[in-house]
PDB file of C-alpha atoms in Angstrom:
ATOM      1  CA  UNK A   1     155.493 154.022 -47.053  1.00  0.00           C
ATOM      2  CA  UNK A   2     157.132 155.183 -44.255  1.00  0.00           C
ATOM      3  CA  UNK A   3     156.655 153.592 -40.448  1.00  0.00           C
ATOM      4  CA  UNK A   4     155.305 157.572 -39.595  1.00  0.00           C
ATOM      5  CA  UNK A   5     153.174 157.899 -42.587  1.00  0.00           C
ATOM      6  CA  UNK A   6     150.625 154.202 -41.347  1.00  0.00           C
ATOM      7  CA  UNK A   7     148.854 156.347 -38.912  1.00  0.00           C
ATOM      8  CA  UNK A   8     148.778 156.166 -35.571  1.00  0.00           C
ATOM      9  CA  UNK A   9     150.356 153.575 -34.055  1.00  0.00           C
ATOM     10  CA  UNK A  10     151.916 151.851 -31.059  1.00  0.00           C
ATOM     11  CA  UNK A  11     153.085 154.359 -28.334  1.00  0.00           C
ATOM     12  CA  UNK A  12     156.374 153.439 -27.699  1.00  0.00           C
ATOM     13  CA  UNK A  13     157.961 154.550 -24.362  1.00  0.00           C
ATOM     14  CA  UNK A  14     161.769 155.214 -23.843  1.00  0.00           C
ATOM     15  CA  UNK A  15     162.835 153.942 -20.572  1.00  0.00           C
ATOM     16  CA  UNK A  16     166.082 154.641 -18.704  1.00  0.00           C
ATOM     17  CA  UNK A  17     166.146 151.812 -17.015  1.00  0.00           C
ATOM     18  CA  UNK A  18     165.711 148.404 -18.450  1.00  0.00           C
ATOM     19  CA  UNK A  19     162.140 147.187 -16.823  1.00  0.00           C
ATOM     20  CA  UNK A  20     163.021 143.928 -14.134  1.00  0.00           C
ATOM     21  CA  UNK A  21     161.626 140.908 -14.725  1.00  0.00           C
ATOM     22  CA  UNK A  22     159.000 140.353 -11.645  1.00  0.00           C
ATOM     23  CA  UNK A  23     160.810 136.980  -9.900  1.00  0.00           C
ATOM     24  CA  UNK A  24     159.733 133.389 -11.251  1.00  0.00           C
ATOM     25  CA  UNK A  25     158.050 131.123  -9.310  1.00  0.00           C
ATOM     26  CA  UNK A  26     158.179 127.837  -8.121  1.00  0.00           C
ATOM     27  CA  UNK A  27     153.793 126.878  -8.995  1.00  0.00           C
ATOM     28  CA  UNK A  28     153.450 123.163  -7.596  1.00  0.00           C
ATOM     29  CA  UNK A  29     149.464 121.136  -7.680  1.00  0.00           C
ATOM     30  CA  UNK A  30     150.548 120.016  -4.794  1.00  0.00           C
ATOM     31  CA  UNK A  31     153.674 119.279  -1.850  1.00  0.00           C
ATOM     32  CA  UNK A  32     154.624 116.544  -3.201  1.00  0.00           C
ATOM     33  CA  UNK A  33     156.578 115.710   0.517  1.00  0.00           C
ATOM     34  CA  UNK A  34     152.671 115.079   2.294  1.00  0.00           C
ATOM     35  CA  UNK A  35     151.990 111.399   2.300  1.00  0.00           C
ATOM     36  CA  UNK A  36     149.356 110.839  -0.323  1.00  0.00           C
ATOM     37  CA  UNK A  37     147.795 107.705   1.205  1.00  0.00           C
ATOM     38  CA  UNK A  38     146.409 109.866   4.402  1.00  0.00           C
ATOM     39  CA  UNK A  39     143.820 111.814   1.704  1.00  0.00           C
ATOM     40  CA  UNK A  40     143.360 107.636  -0.250  1.00  0.00           C
ATOM     41  CA  UNK A  41     142.051 106.046   2.925  1.00  0.00           C
ATOM     42  CA  UNK A  42     140.360 109.199   4.204  1.00  0.00           C
ATOM     43  CA  UNK A  43     137.988 109.668   1.019  1.00  0.00           C
ATOM     44  CA  UNK A  44     137.985 106.285   0.819  1.00  0.00           C
ATOM     45  CA  UNK A  45     136.422 106.218   4.176  1.00  0.00           C
ATOM     46  CA  UNK A  46     133.996 108.480   3.245  1.00  0.00           C
ATOM     47  CA  UNK A  47     133.086 107.940  -0.257  1.00  0.00           C
ATOM     48  CA  UNK A  48     132.432 104.636   1.295  1.00  0.00           C
ATOM     49  CA  UNK A  49     134.265 102.462  -1.414  1.00  0.00           C
ATOM     50  CA  UNK A  50     134.804  97.992  -1.177  1.00  0.00           C
ATOM     51  CA  UNK A  51     138.260  99.161   0.232  1.00  0.00           C
ATOM     52  CA  UNK A  52     136.937 101.719   3.110  1.00  0.00           C
ATOM     53  CA  UNK A  53     133.889  99.703   4.338  1.00  0.00           C
ATOM     54  CA  UNK A  54     136.306  96.501   4.945  1.00  0.00           C
ATOM     55  CA  UNK A  55     138.576  98.816   7.360  1.00  0.00           C
ATOM     56  CA  UNK A  56     135.377  99.928   8.649  1.00  0.00           C
ATOM     57  CA  UNK A  57     134.249  96.510   9.457  1.00  0.00           C
ATOM     58  CA  UNK A  58     137.423  95.090   9.750  1.00  0.00           C
ATOM     59  CA  UNK A  59     137.667  97.532  12.965  1.00  0.00           C
ATOM     60  CA  UNK A  60     133.961  96.967  13.718  1.00  0.00           C
ATOM     61  CA  UNK A  61     134.707  92.896  14.290  1.00  0.00           C
ATOM     62  CA  UNK A  62     137.802  93.409  16.018  1.00  0.00           C
ATOM     63  CA  UNK A  63     135.430  95.876  18.653  1.00  0.00           C
ATOM     64  CA  UNK A  64     133.436  92.174  19.067  1.00  0.00           C
ATOM     65  CA  UNK A  65     135.079  89.795  19.293  1.00  0.00           C
ATOM     66  CA  UNK A  66     137.470  92.308  22.187  1.00  0.00           C
ATOM     67  CA  UNK A  67     133.630  92.614  23.724  1.00  0.00           C
ATOM     68  CA  UNK A  68     132.109  89.006  23.610  1.00  0.00           C
ATOM     69  CA  UNK A  69     135.841  87.728  25.470  1.00  0.00           C
ATOM     70  CA  UNK A  70     136.107  90.362  28.009  1.00  0.00           C
ATOM     71  CA  UNK A  71     131.850  89.386  28.258  1.00  0.00           C
ATOM     72  CA  UNK A  72     132.629  85.438  28.923  1.00  0.00           C
ATOM     73  CA  UNK A  73     135.878  86.008  30.988  1.00  0.00           C
ATOM     74  CA  UNK A  74     133.265  88.176  33.949  1.00  0.00           C
ATOM     75  CA  UNK A  75     130.374  85.867  32.557  1.00  0.00           C
ATOM     76  CA  UNK A  76     133.216  82.996  33.512  1.00  0.00           C
ATOM     77  CA  UNK A  77     134.528  84.791  36.770  1.00  0.00           C
ATOM     78  CA  UNK A  78     131.419  86.491  38.182  1.00  0.00           C
ATOM     79  CA  UNK A  79     129.826  81.892  37.548  1.00  0.00           C
ATOM     80  CA  UNK A  80     133.120  80.905  39.513  1.00  0.00           C
ATOM     81  CA  UNK A  81     131.388  82.676  42.612  1.00  0.00           C
ATOM     82  CA  UNK A  82     128.385  80.043  43.291  1.00  0.00           C
ATOM     83  CA  UNK A  83     129.819  77.753  41.727  1.00  0.00           C
ATOM     84  CA  UNK A  84     132.503  77.426  44.987  1.00  0.00           C
ATOM     85  CA  UNK A  85     130.005  77.250  47.163  1.00  0.00           C
ATOM     86  CA  UNK A  86     128.625  75.314  45.417  1.00  0.00           C
ATOM     87  CA  UNK A  87     131.137  72.399  45.391  1.00  0.00           C
ATOM     88  CA  UNK A  88     132.985  73.600  48.724  1.00  0.00           C
ATOM     89  CA  UNK A  89     129.673  73.119  51.360  1.00  0.00           C
ATOM     90  CA  UNK A  90     132.094  74.241  53.955  1.00  0.00           C
ATOM     91  CA  UNK A  91     133.066  77.077  53.031  1.00  0.00           C
ATOM     92  CA  UNK A  92     129.914  78.617  52.944  1.00  0.00           C
ATOM     93  CA  UNK A  93     129.603  77.507  56.245  1.00  0.00           C
ATOM     94  CA  UNK A  94     132.102  80.461  57.736  1.00  0.00           C
ATOM     95  CA  UNK A  95     130.764  83.314  59.420  1.00  0.00           C
ATOM     96  CA  UNK A  96     132.479  86.306  58.934  1.00  0.00           C
ATOM     97  CA  UNK A  97     130.837  89.534  61.084  1.00  0.00           C
ATOM     98  CA  UNK A  98     127.759  87.283  61.831  1.00  0.00           C
ATOM     99  CA  UNK A  99     126.827  87.217  57.916  1.00  0.00           C
ATOM    100  CA  UNK A 100     127.700  84.357  56.085  1.00  0.00           C
ATOM    101  CA  UNK A 101     130.207  83.882  53.459  1.00  0.00           C
ATOM    102  CA  UNK A 102     128.508  83.271  50.286  1.00  0.00           C
ATOM    103  CA  UNK A 103     125.994  86.388  51.193  1.00  0.00           C
ATOM    104  CA  UNK A 104     129.562  88.837  51.634  1.00  0.00           C
ATOM    105  CA  UNK A 105     131.652  87.593  48.661  1.00  0.00           C
ATOM    106  CA  UNK A 106     127.931  87.047  46.914  1.00  0.00           C
ATOM    107  CA  UNK A 107     126.907  90.153  47.187  1.00  0.00           C
ATOM    108  CA  UNK A 108     129.567  92.534  47.145  1.00  0.00           C
ATOM    109  CA  UNK A 109     132.673  91.254  44.346  1.00  0.00           C
ATOM    110  CA  UNK A 110     130.949  91.889  41.642  1.00  0.00           C
ATOM    111  CA  UNK A 111     130.863  95.537  41.781  1.00  0.00           C
ATOM    112  CA  UNK A 112     134.652  95.656  42.004  1.00  0.00           C
ATOM    113  CA  UNK A 113     135.078  92.843  39.514  1.00  0.00           C
ATOM    114  CA  UNK A 114     132.801  94.189  36.741  1.00  0.00           C
ATOM    115  CA  UNK A 115     134.523  98.263  37.144  1.00  0.00           C
ATOM    116  CA  UNK A 116     137.845  96.484  37.132  1.00  0.00           C
ATOM    117  CA  UNK A 117     136.842  94.496  33.745  1.00  0.00           C
ATOM    118  CA  UNK A 118     135.219  97.579  32.029  1.00  0.00           C
ATOM    119  CA  UNK A 119     137.633  99.898  32.522  1.00  0.00           C
ATOM    120  CA  UNK A 120     140.045  97.391  31.537  1.00  0.00           C
ATOM    121  CA  UNK A 121     137.508  96.906  28.075  1.00  0.00           C
ATOM    122  CA  UNK A 122     137.362 101.127  27.753  1.00  0.00           C
ATOM    123  CA  UNK A 123     141.398 100.905  27.975  1.00  0.00           C
ATOM    124  CA  UNK A 124     141.808  97.667  25.225  1.00  0.00           C
ATOM    125  CA  UNK A 125     138.875 100.091  22.964  1.00  0.00           C
ATOM    126  CA  UNK A 126     140.403 102.853  23.082  1.00  0.00           C
ATOM    127  CA  UNK A 127     143.517 101.430  22.109  1.00  0.00           C
ATOM    128  CA  UNK A 128     142.364 100.126  19.343  1.00  0.00           C
ATOM    129  CA  UNK A 129     140.575 102.960  17.871  1.00  0.00           C
ATOM    130  CA  UNK A 130     143.219 104.992  18.209  1.00  0.00           C
ATOM    131  CA  UNK A 131     145.017 101.829  16.502  1.00  0.00           C
ATOM    132  CA  UNK A 132     142.916 102.082  13.442  1.00  0.00           C
ATOM    133  CA  UNK A 133     143.059 105.599  13.264  1.00  0.00           C
ATOM    134  CA  UNK A 134     147.198 105.573  13.156  1.00  0.00           C
ATOM    135  CA  UNK A 135     146.189 103.330  10.479  1.00  0.00           C
ATOM    136  CA  UNK A 136     143.988 105.549   8.791  1.00  0.00           C
ATOM    137  CA  UNK A 137     146.459 108.957   8.302  1.00  0.00           C
ATOM    138  CA  UNK A 138     149.214 106.364   7.534  1.00  0.00           C
TER     139      UNK A 138
END
């Protein structure tokens, strides 16, 4: 049986120029240069695994310790003001512009002190937050 007698078959094409093969492309599932731990840590936090919960609880403990520390420093500083006038009675007799010194100090000094403590606390907490985010993104 010859090739021609077998019936219709696939057509043969005659190319003048040989076909060029398509250029090969390298397929990569993940970029090996990208840090893998970024995704893992973020996934750990999003899925609330034990490691993610430990990271968050450590961050919360740090924030809480900072808040307690600032609260203690502020309360002690504010408590020293009346104690000073109690322990040093001649100081409480001083008049300034017709007003006794204890009234001026107790009435005016706490406001800038509280504002300064709040501002300083905000700076410290933002730095801790940036450190936490940097640690998660590593």
